[in-house]
């Protein structure tokens, strides 16, 4: 009897151990926690992986430092994780460590910011925003809005508040911003500086611009957090955000929707942080043995503003108040 009992216990233990070790380990090297977008991105991927049966998440917050992210990637290799999700704080300097990931034969999924070396490495798929197009939409929105106000032939002063220097979201949006400015010769660039994608730095940069630039008509902020920080600075300087200064953000986070509905911000160009709906089915398909060949996916995105109806060629703006209740981040 005793023998049978021990045999059963041993069997149960074996089953437990083998099912525990059967967990698929997905490691995620995240950039940091600089913005509402980033928080939504982290929460979305974390909860999708943690709540998936049989999947385990190993998460690392790089705190905006490339060296931390490189260390995290090497740790993932040592731990022999099953998949790596990666977004890099800057776009250069990843060649070596990503080659090591390739040599370890760990499938790599790129999310959000795609590294410069993407052509030279192997990855399963890449899911990210079309940053150049987002930058184009920001400036085109301002240009078309001014036309609608009957100010299309007046010279207006524009400042561009850029994201983290060297991030693909910054280089891409800047490229799109500057290209689109050429289509609207009345938009004069009078300031261009990084606010590092944070609310605090957005506020500080706007404060200094308001002191040093005699007239600012339009703020193009490469994310909503910086736009919201700038709104605080504009109010503190006794000006009316959304009227005295036209404000165009990027991301379309909840707080930007609230600011638009409150009349303090004019427009936000969408960049979705919700990649779990792409990442999860991809890993499931890989587990079934399906093959991917460096698939690049840019989700479809909108433009949201106070009144809607601004035609930007590839997209028409939607009135924020009409869709605020359906927003997921
Ligand atoms: O726009 C910004 C965040 O890489 C698309 O990073 C992302 C950007 C996003 O900090 O808010």
XYZ file of C-alpha atoms and ligand atoms in Angstrom:
340
model
C 0.000 0.000 0.000
C 2.788 2.330 1.078
C 4.633 1.587 -2.130
C 1.593 2.463 -4.218
C 1.173 5.708 -2.250
C 4.786 6.757 -2.870
C 4.473 5.845 -6.503
C 1.405 8.068 -6.855
C 3.140 10.939 -5.036
C 6.183 10.554 -7.280
C 4.018 10.543 -10.381
C 2.106 13.655 -9.289
C 5.415 15.427 -8.621
C 6.731 14.444 -12.017
C 3.628 15.779 -13.729
C 3.881 19.051 -11.756
C 7.564 19.527 -12.529
C 7.174 18.745 -16.214
C 4.146 20.985 -16.647
C 5.924 23.810 -14.793
C 8.983 23.472 -17.004
C 6.746 23.455 -20.062
C 5.980 27.147 -19.530
C 6.917 29.284 -22.491
C 9.093 32.102 -21.252
C 8.694 35.439 -23.013
C 11.176 38.127 -22.062
C 10.471 41.803 -22.677
C 13.125 44.520 -22.631
C 11.153 47.741 -22.206
C 12.628 51.246 -22.508
C 11.378 52.859 -19.296
C 8.349 54.696 -18.001
C 8.595 58.102 -19.622
C 5.028 58.630 -20.826
C 1.375 57.595 -20.663
C 1.956 55.809 -23.972
C 4.731 53.734 -22.429
C 2.587 52.817 -19.404
C -0.235 51.676 -21.700
C 2.237 49.686 -23.819
C 3.769 47.952 -20.788
C 0.386 47.157 -19.213
C -1.022 45.816 -22.479
C 1.845 43.422 -23.178
C 2.386 42.432 -19.537
C -1.224 41.503 -18.892
C -1.668 39.667 -22.195
C 1.387 37.488 -21.535
C 0.800 36.959 -17.825
C -2.825 35.970 -18.386
C -2.040 33.584 -21.234
C -2.169 29.939 -20.136
C 1.273 28.356 -20.198
C 3.167 31.604 -20.721
C 5.492 33.312 -18.302
C 6.820 36.868 -18.568
C 10.326 38.014 -17.693
C 10.167 41.813 -17.700
C 12.994 44.325 -17.614
C 12.678 48.115 -17.354
C 15.727 49.718 -18.965
C 15.138 53.098 -17.297
C 16.011 54.959 -20.510
C 19.550 53.548 -20.576
C 20.878 51.583 -23.519
C 23.473 49.861 -21.327
C 20.694 48.523 -19.063
C 18.849 47.153 -22.073
C 21.989 45.482 -23.419
C 22.526 43.864 -20.016
C 18.906 42.694 -19.935
C 19.175 41.129 -23.402
C 22.323 39.244 -22.372
C 20.527 38.030 -19.238
C 17.668 36.774 -21.369
C 20.174 34.796 -23.443
C 21.750 33.299 -20.317
C 18.302 32.330 -19.030
C 17.610 30.731 -22.406
C 14.149 32.276 -22.677
C 11.858 31.126 -25.506
C 11.075 34.525 -27.072
C 12.389 38.067 -26.770
C 10.331 41.214 -27.225
C 12.475 44.259 -27.759
C 12.134 48.000 -28.215
C 15.300 50.105 -28.008
C 15.587 53.519 -26.388
C 17.729 54.762 -29.292
C 17.984 53.331 -32.783
C 21.743 52.709 -33.075
C 24.211 50.505 -31.201
C 22.258 47.241 -31.033
C 24.073 45.266 -33.766
C 26.296 43.239 -31.487
C 23.806 42.237 -28.824
C 21.039 41.432 -31.313
C 23.468 39.235 -33.245
C 24.088 37.410 -29.965
C 20.318 36.911 -29.654
C 20.325 35.493 -33.195
C 23.253 33.182 -32.418
C 21.373 31.895 -29.365
C 18.497 31.138 -31.770
C 15.933 32.914 -29.626
C 13.119 34.246 -31.819
C 13.109 38.033 -31.672
C 9.994 40.188 -31.981
C 10.534 43.908 -32.449
C 7.888 46.217 -31.032
C 7.509 49.998 -31.181
C 10.939 51.472 -32.057
C 12.718 49.448 -34.692
C 16.547 49.451 -34.455
C 18.679 50.701 -37.353
C 20.355 47.314 -37.716
C 17.042 45.556 -38.488
C 18.280 44.817 -42.036
C 21.323 43.009 -40.708
C 19.686 40.800 -38.090
C 17.040 38.096 -38.016
C 13.691 38.804 -36.442
C 10.293 37.209 -36.673
C 8.194 40.307 -37.069
C 8.166 44.010 -36.238
C 5.145 45.920 -34.948
C 5.484 49.671 -34.737
C 4.110 53.067 -35.659
C 4.838 54.745 -38.981
C 6.702 57.617 -37.339
C 7.450 59.583 -40.517
C 3.767 59.545 -41.471
C 2.768 60.554 -37.928
C 5.116 63.554 -38.148
C 3.719 64.486 -41.552
C 0.156 64.301 -40.231
C 0.978 66.596 -37.309
C 2.205 69.465 -39.494
C -0.356 68.856 -42.260
C -3.117 69.037 -39.650
C -1.854 72.442 -38.458
C -1.536 73.703 -42.048
C -5.019 72.538 -43.044
C -6.580 73.817 -39.810
C -5.106 77.282 -40.381
C -6.564 77.251 -43.906
C -9.949 76.374 -42.401
C -9.620 79.340 -40.027
C -8.974 81.539 -43.082
C -5.355 82.017 -42.016
C -3.773 79.928 -44.752
C -1.947 82.920 -46.213
C -0.651 84.375 -42.952
C 2.833 83.681 -41.686
C 2.674 81.721 -38.441
C 5.463 80.754 -36.086
C 5.880 77.069 -35.333
C 7.927 75.301 -32.677
C 8.719 71.589 -32.803
C 9.204 69.821 -29.488
C 11.057 66.623 -30.220
C 11.145 63.304 -28.401
C 14.193 61.530 -26.967
C 17.131 62.355 -29.224
C 18.153 59.365 -31.347
C 14.929 57.409 -30.758
C 13.362 56.257 -34.015
C 10.104 57.870 -32.842
C 12.011 61.180 -32.707
C 14.032 60.864 -35.906
C 11.035 59.605 -37.890
C 8.581 62.200 -36.611
C 11.121 64.990 -37.128
C 11.667 63.835 -40.710
C 7.897 63.857 -41.279
C 7.471 67.238 -39.534
C 10.196 68.914 -41.595
C 9.100 67.401 -44.912
C 5.503 68.561 -44.357
C 6.626 72.082 -43.421
C 7.816 72.427 -47.037
C 4.205 71.957 -48.190
C 3.078 74.871 -46.011
C 5.524 77.735 -46.657
C 3.604 80.056 -44.322
C 4.516 77.863 -41.372
C 7.844 79.276 -40.161
C 9.988 77.134 -37.899
C 11.187 79.296 -34.983
C 12.187 76.664 -32.409
C 13.192 73.012 -32.352
C 14.293 71.256 -29.172
C 13.965 67.933 -27.371
C 11.560 67.567 -24.460
C 12.598 63.923 -24.080
C 9.011 62.596 -24.361
C 8.231 63.606 -20.750
C 5.680 65.972 -19.294
C 8.183 67.700 -16.989
C 10.674 68.408 -19.769
C 7.888 69.478 -22.105
C 6.848 72.058 -19.551
C 10.421 73.293 -19.029
C 11.154 73.618 -22.765
C 7.906 75.531 -23.359
C 8.675 77.836 -20.413
C 12.040 78.742 -21.905
C 10.592 79.196 -25.411
C 7.891 81.521 -24.084
C 10.648 83.677 -22.584
C 12.959 83.664 -25.598
C 10.678 83.550 -28.673
C 8.539 86.685 -29.111
C 5.618 84.967 -30.864
C 4.636 81.293 -30.962
C 1.476 80.352 -32.886
C 1.738 76.584 -33.230
C 3.317 73.884 -31.062
C 4.030 70.535 -32.656
C 4.845 68.187 -29.755
C 6.092 64.746 -30.757
C 4.086 63.169 -27.944
C 1.052 64.087 -25.858
C 2.892 64.119 -22.530
C 5.139 66.957 -23.714
C 2.085 68.789 -25.117
C 0.368 68.486 -21.735
C 3.453 69.786 -19.919
C 3.594 72.679 -22.401
C -0.082 73.474 -21.711
C 0.808 74.012 -18.035
C 3.617 76.382 -19.054
C 1.352 78.282 -21.473
C -1.302 78.760 -18.783
C 1.316 79.870 -16.264
C 2.461 82.513 -18.780
C -1.089 83.881 -18.936
C -1.848 82.599 -22.446
C -4.741 80.415 -23.556
C -3.666 76.974 -24.827
C -5.648 75.795 -27.851
C -6.408 79.409 -28.873
C -3.379 81.689 -28.470
C -1.195 78.729 -29.318
C -2.443 75.836 -31.466
C -1.253 72.553 -29.964
C -0.786 69.313 -31.894
C 0.335 66.226 -29.991
C 0.996 62.617 -30.881
C -0.051 59.229 -29.373
C -3.756 59.964 -28.595
C -3.632 59.016 -24.911
C -6.665 59.575 -22.649
C -5.238 62.750 -21.092
C -4.880 64.303 -24.559
C -8.490 63.440 -25.388
C -9.548 65.129 -22.135
C -7.476 68.224 -23.001
C -9.010 68.403 -26.502
C -12.540 68.029 -25.164
C -11.718 70.752 -22.584
C -10.605 73.005 -25.469
C -6.981 73.275 -24.309
C -5.389 71.167 -27.014
C -6.308 71.050 -30.703
C -5.251 67.718 -32.128
C -3.512 64.437 -31.410
C -2.145 62.105 -34.075
C -2.614 58.504 -33.062
C 0.199 56.048 -32.383
C -1.194 52.965 -30.732
C 0.712 51.325 -27.856
C -1.537 48.245 -27.966
C 0.661 45.604 -29.586
C -0.502 42.559 -27.622
C -3.153 41.881 -30.259
C -0.339 41.390 -32.787
C 2.319 39.843 -30.546
C 0.132 37.164 -28.933
C -1.195 35.594 -32.173
C 2.321 35.711 -33.647
C 3.812 33.734 -30.758
C 0.867 31.320 -30.856
C 1.476 30.787 -34.572
C 5.208 30.246 -34.008
C 4.336 27.668 -31.371
C 2.251 25.857 -34.008
C 5.317 25.844 -36.230
C 4.286 28.595 -38.626
C 7.048 30.619 -40.216
C 7.411 34.395 -40.454
C 9.794 36.330 -42.596
C 10.584 39.693 -41.050
C 6.985 40.812 -41.329
C 6.590 44.532 -40.600
C 3.200 45.730 -39.416
C 2.118 49.336 -38.901
C -1.348 49.359 -37.342
C -3.976 51.657 -38.880
C -4.193 54.881 -36.949
C -6.416 57.952 -36.718
C -6.174 61.677 -36.072
C -8.396 63.246 -33.411
C -9.221 66.911 -32.905
C -11.767 69.433 -31.631
C -14.191 69.437 -34.571
C -13.233 66.630 -36.977
C -13.308 66.744 -40.782
C -9.764 67.932 -41.549
C -8.610 66.087 -44.674
C -5.004 64.897 -44.484
C -4.958 62.831 -47.655
C -4.421 59.398 -46.156
C -6.837 60.089 -43.299
C -9.567 62.484 -42.197
C -9.624 63.767 -38.623
C -12.290 62.559 -36.210
C -13.905 64.713 -33.545
C -12.335 63.546 -30.226
C -15.531 64.032 -28.214
C -17.364 61.571 -30.491
C -15.028 58.664 -29.755
C -13.595 59.423 -26.304
C -15.809 56.793 -24.649
C -14.389 54.022 -26.864
C -10.717 54.755 -26.213
C -8.680 51.952 -24.633
C -5.614 53.903 -23.493
O 5.153 58.328 -28.855
C 6.093 58.345 -26.697
C 6.873 57.330 -25.980
O 8.154 55.038 -29.127
C 6.054 55.476 -30.091
O 7.639 56.719 -26.994
C 6.884 55.502 -28.872
C 6.973 56.865 -28.214
C 5.667 57.527 -27.860
O 7.533 57.763 -24.918
O 5.053 58.854 -25.934
